[in-house]
Short mmCIF file of C-alpha atoms in Angstrom, two decimals:
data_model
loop_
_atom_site.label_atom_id
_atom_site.label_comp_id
_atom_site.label_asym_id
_atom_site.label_seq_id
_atom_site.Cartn_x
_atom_site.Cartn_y
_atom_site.Cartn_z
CA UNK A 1 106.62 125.17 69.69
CA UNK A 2 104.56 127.89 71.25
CA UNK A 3 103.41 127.88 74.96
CA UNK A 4 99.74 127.60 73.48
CA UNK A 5 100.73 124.72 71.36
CA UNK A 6 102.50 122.70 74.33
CA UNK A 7 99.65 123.52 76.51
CA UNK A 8 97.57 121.72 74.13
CA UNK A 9 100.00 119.13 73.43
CA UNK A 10 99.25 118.51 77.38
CA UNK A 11 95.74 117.88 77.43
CA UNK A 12 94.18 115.33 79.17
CA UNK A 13 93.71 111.70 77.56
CA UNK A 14 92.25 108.93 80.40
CA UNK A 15 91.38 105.78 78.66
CA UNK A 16 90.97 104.12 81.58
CA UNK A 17 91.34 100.55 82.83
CA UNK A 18 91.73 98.25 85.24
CA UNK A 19 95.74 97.61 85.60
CA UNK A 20 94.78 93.79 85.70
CA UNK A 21 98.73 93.11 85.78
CA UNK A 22 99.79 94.04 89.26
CA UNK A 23 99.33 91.05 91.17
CA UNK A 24 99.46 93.11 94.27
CA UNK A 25 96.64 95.26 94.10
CA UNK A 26 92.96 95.03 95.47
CA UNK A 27 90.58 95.42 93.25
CA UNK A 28 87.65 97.98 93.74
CA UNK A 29 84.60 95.34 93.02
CA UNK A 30 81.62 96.48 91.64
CA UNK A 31 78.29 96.48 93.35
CA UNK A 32 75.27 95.28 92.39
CA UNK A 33 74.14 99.08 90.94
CA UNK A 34 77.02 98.48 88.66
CA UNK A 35 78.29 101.43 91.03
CA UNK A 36 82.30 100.94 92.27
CA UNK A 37 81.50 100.60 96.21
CA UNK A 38 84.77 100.35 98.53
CA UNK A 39 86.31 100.34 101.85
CA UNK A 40 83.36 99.40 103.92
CA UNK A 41 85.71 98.00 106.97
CA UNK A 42 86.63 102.19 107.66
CA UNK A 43 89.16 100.69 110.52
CA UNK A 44 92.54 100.36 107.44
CA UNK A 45 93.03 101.93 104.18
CA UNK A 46 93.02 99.94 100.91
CA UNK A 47 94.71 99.71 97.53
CA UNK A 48 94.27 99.45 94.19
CA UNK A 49 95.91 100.67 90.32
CA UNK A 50 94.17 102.32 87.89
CA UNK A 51 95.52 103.68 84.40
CA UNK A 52 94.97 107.66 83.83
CA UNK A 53 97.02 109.93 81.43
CA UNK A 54 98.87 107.01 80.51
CA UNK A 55 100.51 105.85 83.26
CA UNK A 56 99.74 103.31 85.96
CA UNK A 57 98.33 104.72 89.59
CA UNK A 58 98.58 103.61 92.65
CA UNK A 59 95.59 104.54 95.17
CA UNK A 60 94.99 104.19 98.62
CA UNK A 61 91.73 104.64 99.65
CA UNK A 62 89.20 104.48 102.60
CA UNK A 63 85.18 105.40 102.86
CA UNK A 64 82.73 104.10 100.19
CA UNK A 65 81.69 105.89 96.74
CA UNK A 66 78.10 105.75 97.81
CA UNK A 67 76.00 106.48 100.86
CA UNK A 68 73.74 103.75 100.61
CA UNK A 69 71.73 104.73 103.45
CA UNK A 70 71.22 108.68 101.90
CA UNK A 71 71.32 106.91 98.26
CA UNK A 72 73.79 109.82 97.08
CA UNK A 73 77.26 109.87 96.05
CA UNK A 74 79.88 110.69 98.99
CA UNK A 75 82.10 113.80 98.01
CA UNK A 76 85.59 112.37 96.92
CA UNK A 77 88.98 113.44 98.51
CA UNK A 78 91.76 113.87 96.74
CA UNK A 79 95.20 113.37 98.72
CA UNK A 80 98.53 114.53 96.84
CA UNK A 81 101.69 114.18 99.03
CA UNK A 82 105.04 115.32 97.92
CA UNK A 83 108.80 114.98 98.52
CA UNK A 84 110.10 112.27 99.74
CA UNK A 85 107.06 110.77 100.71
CA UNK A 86 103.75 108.02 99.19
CA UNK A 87 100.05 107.57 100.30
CA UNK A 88 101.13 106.53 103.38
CA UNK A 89 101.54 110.28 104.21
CA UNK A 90 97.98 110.92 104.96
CA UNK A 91 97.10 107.64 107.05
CA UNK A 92 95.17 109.07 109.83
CA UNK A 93 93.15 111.84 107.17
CA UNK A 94 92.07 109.19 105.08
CA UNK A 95 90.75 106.86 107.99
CA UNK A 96 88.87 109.90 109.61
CA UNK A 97 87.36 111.46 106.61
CA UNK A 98 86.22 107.99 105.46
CA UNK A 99 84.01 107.86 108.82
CA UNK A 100 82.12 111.36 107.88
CA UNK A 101 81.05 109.47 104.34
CA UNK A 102 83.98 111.18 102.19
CA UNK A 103 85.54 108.80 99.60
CA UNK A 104 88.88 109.50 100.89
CA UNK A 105 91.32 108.76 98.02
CA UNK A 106 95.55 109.55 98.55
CA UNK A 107 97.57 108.38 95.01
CA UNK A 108 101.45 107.64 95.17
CA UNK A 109 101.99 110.86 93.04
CA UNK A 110 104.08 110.17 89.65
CA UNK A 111 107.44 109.16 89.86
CA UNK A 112 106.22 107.95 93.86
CA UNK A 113 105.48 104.33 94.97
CA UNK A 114 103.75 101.93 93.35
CA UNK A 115 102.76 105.14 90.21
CA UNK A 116 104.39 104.58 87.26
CA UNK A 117 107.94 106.69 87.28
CA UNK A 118 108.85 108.17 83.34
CA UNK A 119 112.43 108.40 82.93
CA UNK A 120 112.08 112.15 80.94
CA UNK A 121 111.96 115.50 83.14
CA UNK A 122 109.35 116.85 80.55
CA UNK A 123 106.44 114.25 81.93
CA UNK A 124 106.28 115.79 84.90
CA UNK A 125 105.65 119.24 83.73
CA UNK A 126 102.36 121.27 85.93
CA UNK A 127 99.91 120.04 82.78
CA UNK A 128 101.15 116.36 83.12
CA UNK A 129 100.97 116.54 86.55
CA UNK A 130 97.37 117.80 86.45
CA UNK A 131 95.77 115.66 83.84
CA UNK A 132 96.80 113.38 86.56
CA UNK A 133 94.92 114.34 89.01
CA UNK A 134 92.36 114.99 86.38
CA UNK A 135 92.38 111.50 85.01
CA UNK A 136 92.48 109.73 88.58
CA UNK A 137 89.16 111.55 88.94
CA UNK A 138 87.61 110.64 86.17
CA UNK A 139 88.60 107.41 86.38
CA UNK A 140 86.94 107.14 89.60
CA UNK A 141 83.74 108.82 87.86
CA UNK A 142 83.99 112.32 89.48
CA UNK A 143 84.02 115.30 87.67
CA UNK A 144 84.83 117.52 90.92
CA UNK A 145 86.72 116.89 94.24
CA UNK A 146 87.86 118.23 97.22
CA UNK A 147 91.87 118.63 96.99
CA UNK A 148 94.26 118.31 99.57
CA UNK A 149 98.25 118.92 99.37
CA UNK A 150 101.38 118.59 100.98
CA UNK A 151 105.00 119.76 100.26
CA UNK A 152 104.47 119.70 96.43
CA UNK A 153 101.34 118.43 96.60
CA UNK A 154 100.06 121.64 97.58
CA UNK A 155 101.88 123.49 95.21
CA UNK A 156 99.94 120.66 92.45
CA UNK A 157 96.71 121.62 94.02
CA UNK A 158 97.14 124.93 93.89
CA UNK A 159 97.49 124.65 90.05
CA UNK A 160 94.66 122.47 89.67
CA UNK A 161 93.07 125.57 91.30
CA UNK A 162 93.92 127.61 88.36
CA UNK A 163 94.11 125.38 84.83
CA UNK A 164 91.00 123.01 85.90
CA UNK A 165 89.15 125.69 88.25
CA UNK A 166 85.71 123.79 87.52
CA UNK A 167 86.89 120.42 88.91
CA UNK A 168 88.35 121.91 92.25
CA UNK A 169 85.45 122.35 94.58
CA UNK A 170 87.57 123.80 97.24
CA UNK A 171 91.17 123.02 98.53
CA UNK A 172 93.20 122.58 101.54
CA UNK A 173 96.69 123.30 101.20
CA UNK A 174 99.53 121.96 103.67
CA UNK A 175 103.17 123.91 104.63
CA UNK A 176 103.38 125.42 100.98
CA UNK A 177 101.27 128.33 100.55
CA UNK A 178 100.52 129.74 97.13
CA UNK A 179 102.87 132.35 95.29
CA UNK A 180 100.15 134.61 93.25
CA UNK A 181 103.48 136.28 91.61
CA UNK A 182 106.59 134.82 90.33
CA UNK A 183 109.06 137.40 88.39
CA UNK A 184 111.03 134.62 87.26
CA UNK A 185 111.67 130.76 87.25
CA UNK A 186 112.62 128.93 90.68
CA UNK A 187 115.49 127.44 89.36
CA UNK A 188 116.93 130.70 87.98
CA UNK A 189 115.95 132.45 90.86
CA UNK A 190 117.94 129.55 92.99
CA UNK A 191 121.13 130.26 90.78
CA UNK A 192 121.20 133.85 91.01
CA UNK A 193 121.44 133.25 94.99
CA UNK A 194 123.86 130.52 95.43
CA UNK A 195 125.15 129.81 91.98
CA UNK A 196 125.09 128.05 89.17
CA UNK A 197 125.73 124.60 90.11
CA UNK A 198 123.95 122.98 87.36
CA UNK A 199 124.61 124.42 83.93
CA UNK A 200 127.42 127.26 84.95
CA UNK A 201 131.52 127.68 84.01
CA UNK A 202 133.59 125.75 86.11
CA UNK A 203 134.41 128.92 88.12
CA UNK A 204 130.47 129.65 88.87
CA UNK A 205 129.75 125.93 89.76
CA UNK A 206 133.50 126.14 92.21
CA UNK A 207 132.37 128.98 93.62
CA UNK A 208 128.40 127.54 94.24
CA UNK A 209 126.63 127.24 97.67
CA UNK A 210 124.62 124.35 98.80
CA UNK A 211 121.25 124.67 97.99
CA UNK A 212 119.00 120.92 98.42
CA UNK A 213 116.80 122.07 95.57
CA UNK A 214 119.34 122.45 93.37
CA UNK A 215 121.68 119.69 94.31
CA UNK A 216 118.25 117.66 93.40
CA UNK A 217 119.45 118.50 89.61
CA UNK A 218 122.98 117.32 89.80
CA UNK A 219 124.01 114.45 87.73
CA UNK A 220 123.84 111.39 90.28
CA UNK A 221 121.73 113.02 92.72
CA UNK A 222 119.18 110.58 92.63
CA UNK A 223 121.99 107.65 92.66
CA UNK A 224 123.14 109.38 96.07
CA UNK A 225 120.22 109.23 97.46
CA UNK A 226 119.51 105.49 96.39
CA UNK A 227 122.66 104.95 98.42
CA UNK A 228 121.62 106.59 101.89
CA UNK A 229 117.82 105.79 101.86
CA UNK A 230 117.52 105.25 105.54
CA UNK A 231 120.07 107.92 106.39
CA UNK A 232 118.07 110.75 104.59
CA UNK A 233 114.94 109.77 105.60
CA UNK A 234 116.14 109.40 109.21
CA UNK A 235 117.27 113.30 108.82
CA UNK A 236 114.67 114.83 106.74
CA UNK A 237 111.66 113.50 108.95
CA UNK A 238 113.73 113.47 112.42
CA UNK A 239 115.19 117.18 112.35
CA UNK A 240 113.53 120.44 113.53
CA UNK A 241 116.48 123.23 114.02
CA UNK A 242 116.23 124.37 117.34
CA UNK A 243 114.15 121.64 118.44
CA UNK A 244 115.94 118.72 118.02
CA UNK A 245 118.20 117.13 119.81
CA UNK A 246 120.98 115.98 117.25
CA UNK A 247 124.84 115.44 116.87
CA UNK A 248 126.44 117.58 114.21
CA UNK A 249 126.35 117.22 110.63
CA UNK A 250 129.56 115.47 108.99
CA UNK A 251 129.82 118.26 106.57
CA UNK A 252 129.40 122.12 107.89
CA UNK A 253 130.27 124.26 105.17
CA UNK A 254 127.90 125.94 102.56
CA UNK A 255 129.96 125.01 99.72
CA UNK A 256 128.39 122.82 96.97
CA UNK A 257 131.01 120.76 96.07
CA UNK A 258 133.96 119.89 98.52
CA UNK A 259 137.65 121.24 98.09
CA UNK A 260 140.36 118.69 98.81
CA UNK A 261 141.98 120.94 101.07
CA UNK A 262 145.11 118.70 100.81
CA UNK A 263 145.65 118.92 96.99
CA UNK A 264 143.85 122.18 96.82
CA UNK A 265 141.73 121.16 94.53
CA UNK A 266 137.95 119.40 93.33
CA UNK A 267 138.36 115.84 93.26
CA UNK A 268 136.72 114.40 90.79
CA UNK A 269 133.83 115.79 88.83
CA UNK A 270 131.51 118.44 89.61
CA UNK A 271 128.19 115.95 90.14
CA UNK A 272 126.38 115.05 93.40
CA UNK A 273 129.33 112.42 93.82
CA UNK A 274 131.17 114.98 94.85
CA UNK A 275 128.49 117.23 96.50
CA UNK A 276 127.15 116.18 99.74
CA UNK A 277 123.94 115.70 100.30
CA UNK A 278 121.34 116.86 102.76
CA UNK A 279 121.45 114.24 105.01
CA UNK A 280 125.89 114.85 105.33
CA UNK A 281 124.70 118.76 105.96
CA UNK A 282 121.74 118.19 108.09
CA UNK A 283 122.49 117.13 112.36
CA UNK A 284 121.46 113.76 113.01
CA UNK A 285 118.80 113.81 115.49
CA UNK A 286 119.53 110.77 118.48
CA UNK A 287 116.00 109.33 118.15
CA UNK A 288 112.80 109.27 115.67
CA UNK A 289 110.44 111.78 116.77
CA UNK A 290 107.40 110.71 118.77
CA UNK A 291 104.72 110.99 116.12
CA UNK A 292 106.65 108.76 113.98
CA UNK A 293 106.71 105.44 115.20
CA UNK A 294 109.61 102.92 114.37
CA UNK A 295 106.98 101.12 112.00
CA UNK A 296 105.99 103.75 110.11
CA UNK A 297 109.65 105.18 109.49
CA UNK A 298 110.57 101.30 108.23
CA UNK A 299 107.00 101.82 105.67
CA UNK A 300 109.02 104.73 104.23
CA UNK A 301 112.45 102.98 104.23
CA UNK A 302 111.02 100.25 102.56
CA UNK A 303 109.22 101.87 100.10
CA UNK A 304 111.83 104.09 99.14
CA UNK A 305 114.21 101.17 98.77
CA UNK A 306 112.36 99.41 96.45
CA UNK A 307 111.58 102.30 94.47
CA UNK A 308 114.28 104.84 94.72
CA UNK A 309 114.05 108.72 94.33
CA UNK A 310 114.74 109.32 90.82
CA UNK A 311 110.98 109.83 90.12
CA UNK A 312 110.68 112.00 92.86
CA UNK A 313 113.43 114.11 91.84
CA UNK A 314 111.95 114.97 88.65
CA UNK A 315 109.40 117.42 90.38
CA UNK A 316 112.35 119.38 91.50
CA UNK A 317 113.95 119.53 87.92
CA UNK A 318 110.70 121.15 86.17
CA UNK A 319 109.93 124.43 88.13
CA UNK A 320 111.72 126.76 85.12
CA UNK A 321 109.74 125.04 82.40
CA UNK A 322 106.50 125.17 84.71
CA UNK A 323 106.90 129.04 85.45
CA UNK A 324 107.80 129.63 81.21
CA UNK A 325 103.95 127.13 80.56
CA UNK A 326 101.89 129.03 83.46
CA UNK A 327 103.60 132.54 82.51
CA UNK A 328 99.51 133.99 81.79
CA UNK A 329 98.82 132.68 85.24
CA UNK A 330 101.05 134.90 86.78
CA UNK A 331 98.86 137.12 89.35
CA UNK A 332 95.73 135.20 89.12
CA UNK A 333 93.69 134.69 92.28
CA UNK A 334 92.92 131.13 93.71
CA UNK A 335 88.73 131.65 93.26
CA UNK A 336 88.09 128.48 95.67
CA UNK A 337 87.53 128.39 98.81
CA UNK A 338 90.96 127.96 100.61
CA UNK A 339 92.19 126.47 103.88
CA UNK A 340 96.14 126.95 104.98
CA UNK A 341 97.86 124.90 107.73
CA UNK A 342 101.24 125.36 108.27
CA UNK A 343 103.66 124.91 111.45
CA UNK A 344 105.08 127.53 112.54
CA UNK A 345 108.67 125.72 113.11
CA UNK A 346 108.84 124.54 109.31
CA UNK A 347 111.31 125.86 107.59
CA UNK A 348 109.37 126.12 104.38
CA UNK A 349 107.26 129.05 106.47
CA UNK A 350 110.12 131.02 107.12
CA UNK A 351 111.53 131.47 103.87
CA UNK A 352 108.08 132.90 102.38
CA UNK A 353 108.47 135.41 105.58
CA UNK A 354 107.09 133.81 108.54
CA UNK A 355 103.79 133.33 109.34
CA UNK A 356 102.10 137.11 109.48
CA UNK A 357 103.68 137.33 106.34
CA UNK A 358 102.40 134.03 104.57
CA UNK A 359 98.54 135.19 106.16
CA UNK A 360 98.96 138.69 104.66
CA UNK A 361 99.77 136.89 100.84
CA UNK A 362 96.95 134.52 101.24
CA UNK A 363 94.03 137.16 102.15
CA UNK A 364 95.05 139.21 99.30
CA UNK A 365 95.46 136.25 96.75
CA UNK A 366 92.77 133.88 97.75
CA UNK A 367 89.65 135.92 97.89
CA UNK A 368 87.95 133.18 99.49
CA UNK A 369 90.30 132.17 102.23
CA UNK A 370 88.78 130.61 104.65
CA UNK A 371 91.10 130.37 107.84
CA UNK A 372 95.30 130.37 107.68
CA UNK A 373 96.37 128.25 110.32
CA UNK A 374 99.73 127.70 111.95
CA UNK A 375 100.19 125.21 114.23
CA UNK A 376 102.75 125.69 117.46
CA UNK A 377 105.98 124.29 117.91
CA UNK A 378 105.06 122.04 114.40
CA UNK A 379 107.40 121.27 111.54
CA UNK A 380 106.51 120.58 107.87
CA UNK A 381 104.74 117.24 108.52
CA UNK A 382 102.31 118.73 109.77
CA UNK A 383 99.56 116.17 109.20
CA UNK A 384 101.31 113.64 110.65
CA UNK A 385 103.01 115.54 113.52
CA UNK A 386 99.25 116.36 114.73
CA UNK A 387 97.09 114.67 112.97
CA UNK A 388 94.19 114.69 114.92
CA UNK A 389 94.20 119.20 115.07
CA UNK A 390 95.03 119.03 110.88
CA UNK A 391 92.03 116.31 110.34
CA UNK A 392 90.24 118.28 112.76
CA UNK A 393 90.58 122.03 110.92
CA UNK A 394 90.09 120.24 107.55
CA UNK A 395 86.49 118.43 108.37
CA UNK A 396 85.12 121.62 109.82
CA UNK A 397 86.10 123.30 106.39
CA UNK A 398 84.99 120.40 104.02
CA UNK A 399 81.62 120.68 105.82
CA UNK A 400 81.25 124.42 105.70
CA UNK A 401 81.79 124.22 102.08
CA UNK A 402 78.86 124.32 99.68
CA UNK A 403 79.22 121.27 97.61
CA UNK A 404 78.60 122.29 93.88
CA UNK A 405 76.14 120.66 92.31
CA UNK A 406 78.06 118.35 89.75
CA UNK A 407 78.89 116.09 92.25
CA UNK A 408 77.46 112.87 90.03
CA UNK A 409 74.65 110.96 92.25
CA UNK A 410 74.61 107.86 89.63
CA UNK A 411 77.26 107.38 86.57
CA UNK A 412 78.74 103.65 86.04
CA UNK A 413 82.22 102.96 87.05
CA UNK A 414 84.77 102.60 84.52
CA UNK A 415 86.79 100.64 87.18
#
C-alpha cells in the first residue's frame, strides 16, 4: 500500500469504555454534573483503565477535571514516559501540577505496565502510537492538552506536535530534543555505523559493534532482558559515566556478539543469547543513587517482572518504518510553544552534539521555543533526579502559555 493509504489505515477509532474487567483498577466516579471528577485527596496519585484505539490503558492520575470553585474545566496534562520505565516515572510532576488545578494524567505507554502490550512491531508505528494519545484524550473528554515527554515519550510528543497540531496546546519535552531533519531511517543509519547485526551476511553481523538500540532488535532480546530485570534496571538508572562510582563491566569489548576465543569461533547463534546486553557492558555502580530510593527502584523491579520488556522493545524496532510514514514531515517546524530540559551529563545530549549544539537546533526548528534548559551535573532522568527544578521550569511555562480556547468547560464523560 501507499504511505497515504497506511496513514489512513491509522486513523484514530476510540470507542471508549470503562475496562470493567480489571479488578484492580479505581474507577473515576461520576459527579453529580454527570461530569468525571477525580483525585480530590492531591497528597497520592490514582489509577484507573480506560479503552482507546483498541487497546486497554492504564492511567495514573492526580488533580480534579473540574474547578468547582472557578466552575471551569482544569487544563489536562498529558504524561508519556519511555524506555524502560511506567507512570510511576513522573510521581512528583503529577502530585505538584495537581495542586495548581491541572488534571495531571501519566498513562503506562503501550507495550508498558498495566497498557495492553500487542505482540506485532507494526502496532506501535508513530500513527498508532498517536491515536493513543489521541484516544486517551478523548476518552477523558478533552479535545486539547498540554504534553509532556520523556526518553521516547518526548520523541511521541513531538509527533503529536506535527500529525495532530490542533490537539497539542503546547509541549514540554524531556532529554530527547526534536530532529527537524532525518536523511534516512534510525535503524539504517545505526547499521551503517556499527553494522548490520540484525538482517546482514554472517560476515557483516561477525564483524558488528555493540550498539543497545540495535541489540533491542535481536531475536531473544526481550527474553534476555526478562532474565536480568533487576540487574538492568540496577545499571540503566544507577550509572552516570564519570560520575559514578562503579566496578567494571563483565564484558569490555565493542563487539556484538562474543568470539570463543578458545575454539575461535561464535558459539551458538547470532541472537541476543549470544550478545551481551547492556547491563554485562555497562559498570555496576556500588549503590542506588540518592534520588532513587530503595522503594521506588523495587516499584520498577516489580513492575517490570510482572510485565516484562517485550512491549517496550517494540518502540525500538519501528523507527525505519516511522521515518518511511512521516517522510512529508521531514523539515517541518514544531509551531507550539516548546520547553526543553535536558541534563547536561546524559548521554542522550551528547550524541545530538552537546548542549550549545541541541539549543542552536531547537531555536531554529521550534519557532516558538520558549526556554532550552540543561540542568548541571544531571543525567537522563532528569525529572526524577531533580524533580522539584523540572516541576518548577514546567509550571512557570504551563502558566505563561495562552490556553486555546477549546479547552471544553462542560461535555459529559464517557468514563
Amino acid at each position: 500500500r501507499s504511505l497515504s493509504t497506511l496513514r489512513l489505515h491509522f486513523r484514530v477509532s476510540w470507542s471508549v469504555t470503562s475496562d470493567t474487567s480489571h479488578t484492580r483498577r479505581n474507577v473515576m466516579s461520576p459527579a453529580a454534573s454527570g461530569c468525571c471528577c477525580v483525585g480530590a485527596n492531591l497528597t497520592y496519585m490514582k489509577t484507573t483503565h480506560i479503552k482507546a484505539n483498541g487497546i486497554h490503558h492504564k492511567l495514573a492520575y492526580a488533580g480534579a477535571q473540574f474547578n468547582d470553585q472557578a466552575n471551569t474545566k482544569n487544563p489536562l496534562i498529558l504524561f508519556l514516559h519511555g524506555w524502560p520505565d511506567f507512570h510511576f516515572s513522573f510521581r512528583h510532576q503529577l502530585m505538584k501540577c495537581a495542586q495548581h488545578n491541572y488534571f495531571a494524567v501519566a498513562p503506562d505507554m503501550r507495550g508498558y505496565g498495566g497498557t495492553s502490550a500487542p505482540t506485532t512491531t507494526k502496532e506501535y508505528n508513530v500513527y498508532t502510537l498517536c491515536n493513543d494519545v489521541l484516544g486517551i484524550m478523548h476518552a477523558l473528554d478533552y479535545e486539547q492538552c498540554f504534553l509532556v515527554g520523556h526518553d521516547w515519550g518526548a520523541w511521541l510528543a513531538w509527533h503529536m506536535c506535527l500529525i495532530y497540531p490542533d490537539a497539542v496546546v503546547a509541549v514540554c519535552a524531556l532529554s530527547v530534543p526534536y530532529v527537524i531533519h532525518r536523511p534516512k531511517g534510525l535503524l539504517t543509519h545505526l547499521k551503517q555505523e556499527y553494522g548490520n547485526c540484525i538482517s546482514g551476511t554472517l560476515q557483516e553481523k561477525q564483524g558488528s559493534r555493540f550498539n543497545y538500540m540495535l541489540h533491542h532488535n535481536l531475536p531473544h532480546a526481550a527474553e534476555e532482558y526478562d532474565k536480568n530485570v533487576r540487574e538492568a534496571l540496577y545499571r540503566i538508572y544507577g550509572y552516570i559515566k564519570g560520575v559514578t562510582e562503579c566496578d567494571d563491566p563483565e564484558v569490555d569489548t565493542d563487539e556484538m556478539f562474543l568470539l570463543d576465543k578458545k575454539r575461535g569461533k561464535f558459539d551458538g547463534d547470532l541472537t541476543a543469547r549470544n550478545a551481551p546486553g547492556l547491563w554485562k557492558r555497562l559498570p555496576r555502580p556500588k549503590a542506588l543513587p540518592a534520588w532513587i530510593p530503595e522503594s521506588d527502584f523495587e516499584r520498577y523491579v516489580s513492575e517490570f517482572e510482572k510485565t516484562g520488556f517485550s512491549g517496550g522493545l517494540h518502540w525500538y524496532q519501528t523507527p525505519d518504518l516511522n521515518w518511511g510514514l512521516t517522510r512529508h514531515l521531514n523539515d517541518t517546524k514544531i509551531t507550539q510553544p516548546v520547553l526543553f530540559i535536558g541534563g547536561d551529563l546524559d548521554v542522550v545530549i551528547k550524541t545530538h552534539g552537546g548542549a550549545k549544539s541541541v539549543e542552536t537546533h531547537l531555536v531554529t526548528s521550534c519557532p516558538r521555543l520558549h526556554k532550552c534548559v540543561m540542568l548541571k551535573g544531571c543525567g537522563h532522568w532528569v525529572h526524577q533526579e531533580q524533580p522539584d527544578v523540572v516541576t518548577g521550569h514546567l509550571l512557570n511555562f504551563l502558566q505563561s502559555v495562552e490556553r486555546k480556547k477549546t479547552f471544553k468547560e462542560h461535555i459529559k464523560s464517557r468514563l
